[in-house]
CSV table of C-alpha atoms in Angstrom, one decimal:
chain,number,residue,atom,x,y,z
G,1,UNK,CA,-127.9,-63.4,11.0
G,2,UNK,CA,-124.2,-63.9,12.6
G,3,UNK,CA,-123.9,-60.0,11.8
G,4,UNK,CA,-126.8,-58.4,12.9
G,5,UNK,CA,-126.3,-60.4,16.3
G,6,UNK,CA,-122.8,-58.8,16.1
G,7,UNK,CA,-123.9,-55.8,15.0
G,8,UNK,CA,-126.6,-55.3,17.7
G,9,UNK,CA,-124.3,-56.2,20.4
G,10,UNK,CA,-121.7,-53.8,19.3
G,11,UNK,CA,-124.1,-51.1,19.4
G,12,UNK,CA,-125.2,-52.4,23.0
G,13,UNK,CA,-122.2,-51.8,24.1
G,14,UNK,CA,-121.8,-48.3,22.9
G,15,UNK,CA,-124.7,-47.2,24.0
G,16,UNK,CA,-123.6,-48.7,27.6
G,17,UNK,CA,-120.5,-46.6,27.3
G,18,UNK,CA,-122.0,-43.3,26.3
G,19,UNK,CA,-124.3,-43.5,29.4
G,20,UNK,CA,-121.5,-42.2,31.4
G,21,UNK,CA,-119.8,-39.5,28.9
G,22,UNK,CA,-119.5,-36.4,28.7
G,23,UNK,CA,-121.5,-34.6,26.5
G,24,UNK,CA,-119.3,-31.0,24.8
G,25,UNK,CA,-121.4,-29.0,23.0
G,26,UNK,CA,-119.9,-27.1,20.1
G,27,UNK,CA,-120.5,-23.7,19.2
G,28,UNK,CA,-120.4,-22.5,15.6
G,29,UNK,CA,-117.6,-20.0,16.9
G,30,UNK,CA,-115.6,-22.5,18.1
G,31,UNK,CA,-113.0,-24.7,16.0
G,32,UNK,CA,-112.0,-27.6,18.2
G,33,UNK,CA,-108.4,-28.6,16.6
G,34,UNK,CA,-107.0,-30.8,18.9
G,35,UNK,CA,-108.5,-33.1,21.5
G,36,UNK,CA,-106.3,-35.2,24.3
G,37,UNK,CA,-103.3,-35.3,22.0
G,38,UNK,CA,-104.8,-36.1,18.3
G,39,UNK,CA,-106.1,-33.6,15.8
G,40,UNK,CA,-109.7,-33.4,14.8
G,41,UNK,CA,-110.9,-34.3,11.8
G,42,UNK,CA,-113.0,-31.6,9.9
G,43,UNK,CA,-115.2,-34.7,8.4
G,44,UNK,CA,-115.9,-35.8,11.6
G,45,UNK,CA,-117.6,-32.2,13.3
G,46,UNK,CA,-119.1,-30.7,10.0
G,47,UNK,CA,-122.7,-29.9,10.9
G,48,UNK,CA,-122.7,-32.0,14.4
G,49,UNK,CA,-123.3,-30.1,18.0
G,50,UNK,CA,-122.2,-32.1,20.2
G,51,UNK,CA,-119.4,-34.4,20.6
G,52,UNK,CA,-119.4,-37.6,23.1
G,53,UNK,CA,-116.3,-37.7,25.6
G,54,UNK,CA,-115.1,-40.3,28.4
G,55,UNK,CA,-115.9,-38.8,31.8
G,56,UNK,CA,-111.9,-37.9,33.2
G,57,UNK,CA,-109.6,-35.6,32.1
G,58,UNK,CA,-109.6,-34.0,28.8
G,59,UNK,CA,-107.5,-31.1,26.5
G,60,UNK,CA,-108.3,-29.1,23.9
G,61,UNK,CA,-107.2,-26.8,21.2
G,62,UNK,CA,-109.4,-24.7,20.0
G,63,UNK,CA,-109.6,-20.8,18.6
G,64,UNK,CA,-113.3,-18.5,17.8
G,65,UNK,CA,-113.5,-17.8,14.1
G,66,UNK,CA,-116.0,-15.4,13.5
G,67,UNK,CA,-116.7,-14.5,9.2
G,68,UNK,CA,-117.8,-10.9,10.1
G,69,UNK,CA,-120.8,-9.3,8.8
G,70,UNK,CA,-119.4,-8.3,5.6
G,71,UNK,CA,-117.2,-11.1,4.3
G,72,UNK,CA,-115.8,-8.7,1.8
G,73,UNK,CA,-114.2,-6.3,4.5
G,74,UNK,CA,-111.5,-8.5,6.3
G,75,UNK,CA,-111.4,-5.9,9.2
G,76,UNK,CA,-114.4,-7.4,10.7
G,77,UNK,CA,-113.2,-10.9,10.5
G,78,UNK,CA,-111.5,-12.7,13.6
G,79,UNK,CA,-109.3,-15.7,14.5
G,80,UNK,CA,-108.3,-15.8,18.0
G,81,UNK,CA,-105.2,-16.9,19.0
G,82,UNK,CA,-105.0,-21.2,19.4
G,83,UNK,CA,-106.3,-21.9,23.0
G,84,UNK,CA,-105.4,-24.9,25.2
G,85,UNK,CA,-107.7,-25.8,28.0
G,86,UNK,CA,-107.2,-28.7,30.7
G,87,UNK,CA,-109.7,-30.1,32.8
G,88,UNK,CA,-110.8,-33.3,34.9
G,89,UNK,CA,-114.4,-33.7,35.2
G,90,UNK,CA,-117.3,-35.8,36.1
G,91,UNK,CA,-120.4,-34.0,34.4
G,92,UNK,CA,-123.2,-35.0,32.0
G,93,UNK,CA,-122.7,-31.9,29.9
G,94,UNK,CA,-119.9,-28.9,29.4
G,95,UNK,CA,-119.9,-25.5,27.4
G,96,UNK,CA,-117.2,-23.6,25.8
G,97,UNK,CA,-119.1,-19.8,27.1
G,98,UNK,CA,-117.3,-17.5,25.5
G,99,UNK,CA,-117.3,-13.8,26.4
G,100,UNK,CA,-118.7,-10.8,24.1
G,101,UNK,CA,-116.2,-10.4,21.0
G,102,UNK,CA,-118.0,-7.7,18.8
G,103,UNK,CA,-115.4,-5.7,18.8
G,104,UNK,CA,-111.3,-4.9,18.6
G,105,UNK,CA,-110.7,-4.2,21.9
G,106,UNK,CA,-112.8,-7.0,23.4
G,107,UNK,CA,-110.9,-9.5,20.5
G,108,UNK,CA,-107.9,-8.1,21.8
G,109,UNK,CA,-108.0,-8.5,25.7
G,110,UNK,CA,-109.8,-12.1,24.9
G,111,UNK,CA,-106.5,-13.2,22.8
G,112,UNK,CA,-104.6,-12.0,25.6
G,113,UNK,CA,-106.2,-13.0,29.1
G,114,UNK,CA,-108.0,-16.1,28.0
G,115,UNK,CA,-111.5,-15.3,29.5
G,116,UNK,CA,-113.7,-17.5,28.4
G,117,UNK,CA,-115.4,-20.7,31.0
G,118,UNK,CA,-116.1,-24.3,31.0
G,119,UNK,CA,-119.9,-24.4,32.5
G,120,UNK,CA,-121.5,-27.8,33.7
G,121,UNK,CA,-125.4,-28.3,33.1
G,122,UNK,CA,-126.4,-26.7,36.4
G,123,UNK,CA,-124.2,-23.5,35.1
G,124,UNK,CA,-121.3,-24.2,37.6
G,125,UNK,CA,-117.9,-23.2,36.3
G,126,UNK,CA,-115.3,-26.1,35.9
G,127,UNK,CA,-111.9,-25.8,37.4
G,128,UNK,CA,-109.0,-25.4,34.6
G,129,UNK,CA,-105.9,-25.0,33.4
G,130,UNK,CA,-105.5,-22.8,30.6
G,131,UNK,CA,-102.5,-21.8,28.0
G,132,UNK,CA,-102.0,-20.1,24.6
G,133,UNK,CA,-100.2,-22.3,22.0
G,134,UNK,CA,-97.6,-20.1,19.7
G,135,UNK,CA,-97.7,-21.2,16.3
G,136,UNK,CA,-96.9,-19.8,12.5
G,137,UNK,CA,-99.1,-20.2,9.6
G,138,UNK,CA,-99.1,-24.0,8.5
G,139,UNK,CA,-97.8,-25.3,11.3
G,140,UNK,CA,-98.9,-29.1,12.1
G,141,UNK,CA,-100.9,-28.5,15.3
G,142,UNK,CA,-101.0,-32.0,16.1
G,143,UNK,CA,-97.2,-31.9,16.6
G,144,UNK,CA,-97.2,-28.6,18.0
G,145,UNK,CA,-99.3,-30.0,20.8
G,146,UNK,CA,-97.4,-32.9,21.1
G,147,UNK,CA,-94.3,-31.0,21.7
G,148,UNK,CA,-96.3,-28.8,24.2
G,149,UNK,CA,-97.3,-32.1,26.1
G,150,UNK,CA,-93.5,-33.0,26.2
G,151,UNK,CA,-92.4,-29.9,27.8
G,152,UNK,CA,-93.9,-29.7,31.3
G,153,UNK,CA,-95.9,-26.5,30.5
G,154,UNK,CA,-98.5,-24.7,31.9
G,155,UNK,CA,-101.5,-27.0,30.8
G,156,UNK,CA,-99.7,-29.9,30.1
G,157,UNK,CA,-100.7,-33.5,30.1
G,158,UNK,CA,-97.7,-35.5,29.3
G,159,UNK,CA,-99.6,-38.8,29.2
G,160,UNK,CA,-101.2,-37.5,25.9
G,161,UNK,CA,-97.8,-36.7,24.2
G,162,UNK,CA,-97.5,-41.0,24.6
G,163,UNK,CA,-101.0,-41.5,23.5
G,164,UNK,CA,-100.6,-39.4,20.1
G,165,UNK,CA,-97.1,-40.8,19.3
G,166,UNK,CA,-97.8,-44.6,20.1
G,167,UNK,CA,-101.6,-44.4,18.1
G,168,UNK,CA,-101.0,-45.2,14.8
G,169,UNK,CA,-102.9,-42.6,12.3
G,170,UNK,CA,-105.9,-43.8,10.4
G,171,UNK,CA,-106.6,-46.9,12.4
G,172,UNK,CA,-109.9,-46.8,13.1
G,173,UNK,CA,-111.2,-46.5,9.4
G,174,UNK,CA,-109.1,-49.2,8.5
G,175,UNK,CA,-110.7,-52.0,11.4
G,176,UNK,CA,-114.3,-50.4,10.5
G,177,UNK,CA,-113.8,-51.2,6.8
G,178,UNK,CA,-116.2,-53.7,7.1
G,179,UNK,CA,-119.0,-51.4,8.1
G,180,UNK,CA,-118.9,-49.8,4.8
G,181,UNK,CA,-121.5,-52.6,3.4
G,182,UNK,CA,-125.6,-51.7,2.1
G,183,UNK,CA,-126.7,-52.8,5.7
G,184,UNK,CA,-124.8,-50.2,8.0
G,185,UNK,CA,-125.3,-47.1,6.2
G,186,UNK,CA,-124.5,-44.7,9.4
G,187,UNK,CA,-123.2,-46.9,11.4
G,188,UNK,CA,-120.1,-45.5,11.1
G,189,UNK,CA,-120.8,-41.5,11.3
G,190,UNK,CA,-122.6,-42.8,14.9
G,191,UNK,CA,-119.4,-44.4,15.9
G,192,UNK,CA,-117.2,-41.1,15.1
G,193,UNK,CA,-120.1,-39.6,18.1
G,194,UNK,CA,-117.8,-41.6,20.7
G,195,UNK,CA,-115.0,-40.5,22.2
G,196,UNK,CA,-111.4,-42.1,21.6
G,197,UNK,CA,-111.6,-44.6,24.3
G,198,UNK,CA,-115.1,-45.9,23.8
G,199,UNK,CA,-113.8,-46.1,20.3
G,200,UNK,CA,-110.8,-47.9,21.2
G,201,UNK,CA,-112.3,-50.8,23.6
G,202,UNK,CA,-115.3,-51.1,20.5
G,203,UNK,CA,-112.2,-51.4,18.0
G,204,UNK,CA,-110.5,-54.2,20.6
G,205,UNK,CA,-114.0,-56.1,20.7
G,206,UNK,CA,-114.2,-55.9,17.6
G,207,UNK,CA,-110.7,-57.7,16.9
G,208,UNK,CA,-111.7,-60.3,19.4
G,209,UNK,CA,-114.7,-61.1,17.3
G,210,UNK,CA,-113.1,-61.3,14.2
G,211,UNK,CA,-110.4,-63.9,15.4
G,212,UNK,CA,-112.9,-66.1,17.6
């Protein structure tokens, strides 16, 4: 009884929080690899289309992989350039729109100019800041964007170069360990929906419970 009380007021208060995010819908194009500072976990997007954010400012990493039509002729495959895009905003919902990219030249000028737009629900551009991150093959981009934060470059947000390096790795699945019980089956693919703040104060509640 003690944990479904819990349980139901936990949920309360996520749903209270989400009622003011931001809602980022996903593309299949589009591989988001690094939000505000931390990479993203495969696991965590596979098959969703939207992902919850924290109304504020936000950065992400991303790049457009397209398979081509053919997947056994590699000309007609594409993987842009890594793409870092800042913002600050108040919405309900934002899109990634992406210019045409059907063929080289387009690929080509995209990789180079950066042309794509953040679009609100009433189809009003957002305001951004906008980079290209250099990288080789294999490189950690977690640490690449942490370096990037560090810097003092063109979309820069150093206060997420202090976020990524003072967060410890895998600490959320370790304090939701006990939602991995027969009476919470989803609970905890819902609570990967929230962005890393919601997550965060949920975590710290959660703490509070534990110890009172």
């Amino acid at each position: 009884m003690k944990l479904t009380l819990t349980v139901t007021g936990l949920i309360t208060f996520l749903v209270t929080a989400s009622c003011s995010a931001i809602t980022l819908k996903l593309d299949p194009q589009i591989a988001l690899l690094v939000l505000d500072g931390r990479k993203i976990s495969g696991s965590l997007l596979k098959g969703a289309d939207s992902l919850e954010l924290d109304r504020g400012q936000h950065q992400f990493l991303f790049r457009v992989e397209q398979p081509g039509d053919n997947h056994q002729n590699t000309s007609l495959r594409y993987q842009s350039t890594p793409m870092i895009v800042t913002f600050s905003a108040a919405v309900k919902t934002i899109t990634i729109r992406l210019p045409a990219l059907d063929n080289k030249r387009a690929r080509y000028h995209f990789d180079r100019t950066l042309n794509f737009q953040l679009i609100d629900e009433h189809g009003k551009e957002i305001i951004s800041l906008r980079d290209r991150l250099p990288t080789n093959a294999g490189v950690d981009l977690e640490k690449a964007m942490l370096k990037y934060n560090r810097d003092d470059q063109i979309a820069s947000v150093p206060q997420f170069a202090e976020t990524a390096a003072t967060t410890l790795p895998g600490q959320p699945t370790a304090d939701l360990a006990w939602v991995d019980q027969p009476e919470l089956p989803s609970f905890k693919r819902w609570f990967q929906r929230f962005d890393e703040y919601t997550r965060q104060q949920f975590l710290n509640l959660v703490k509070m419970l534990r110890t009172s």
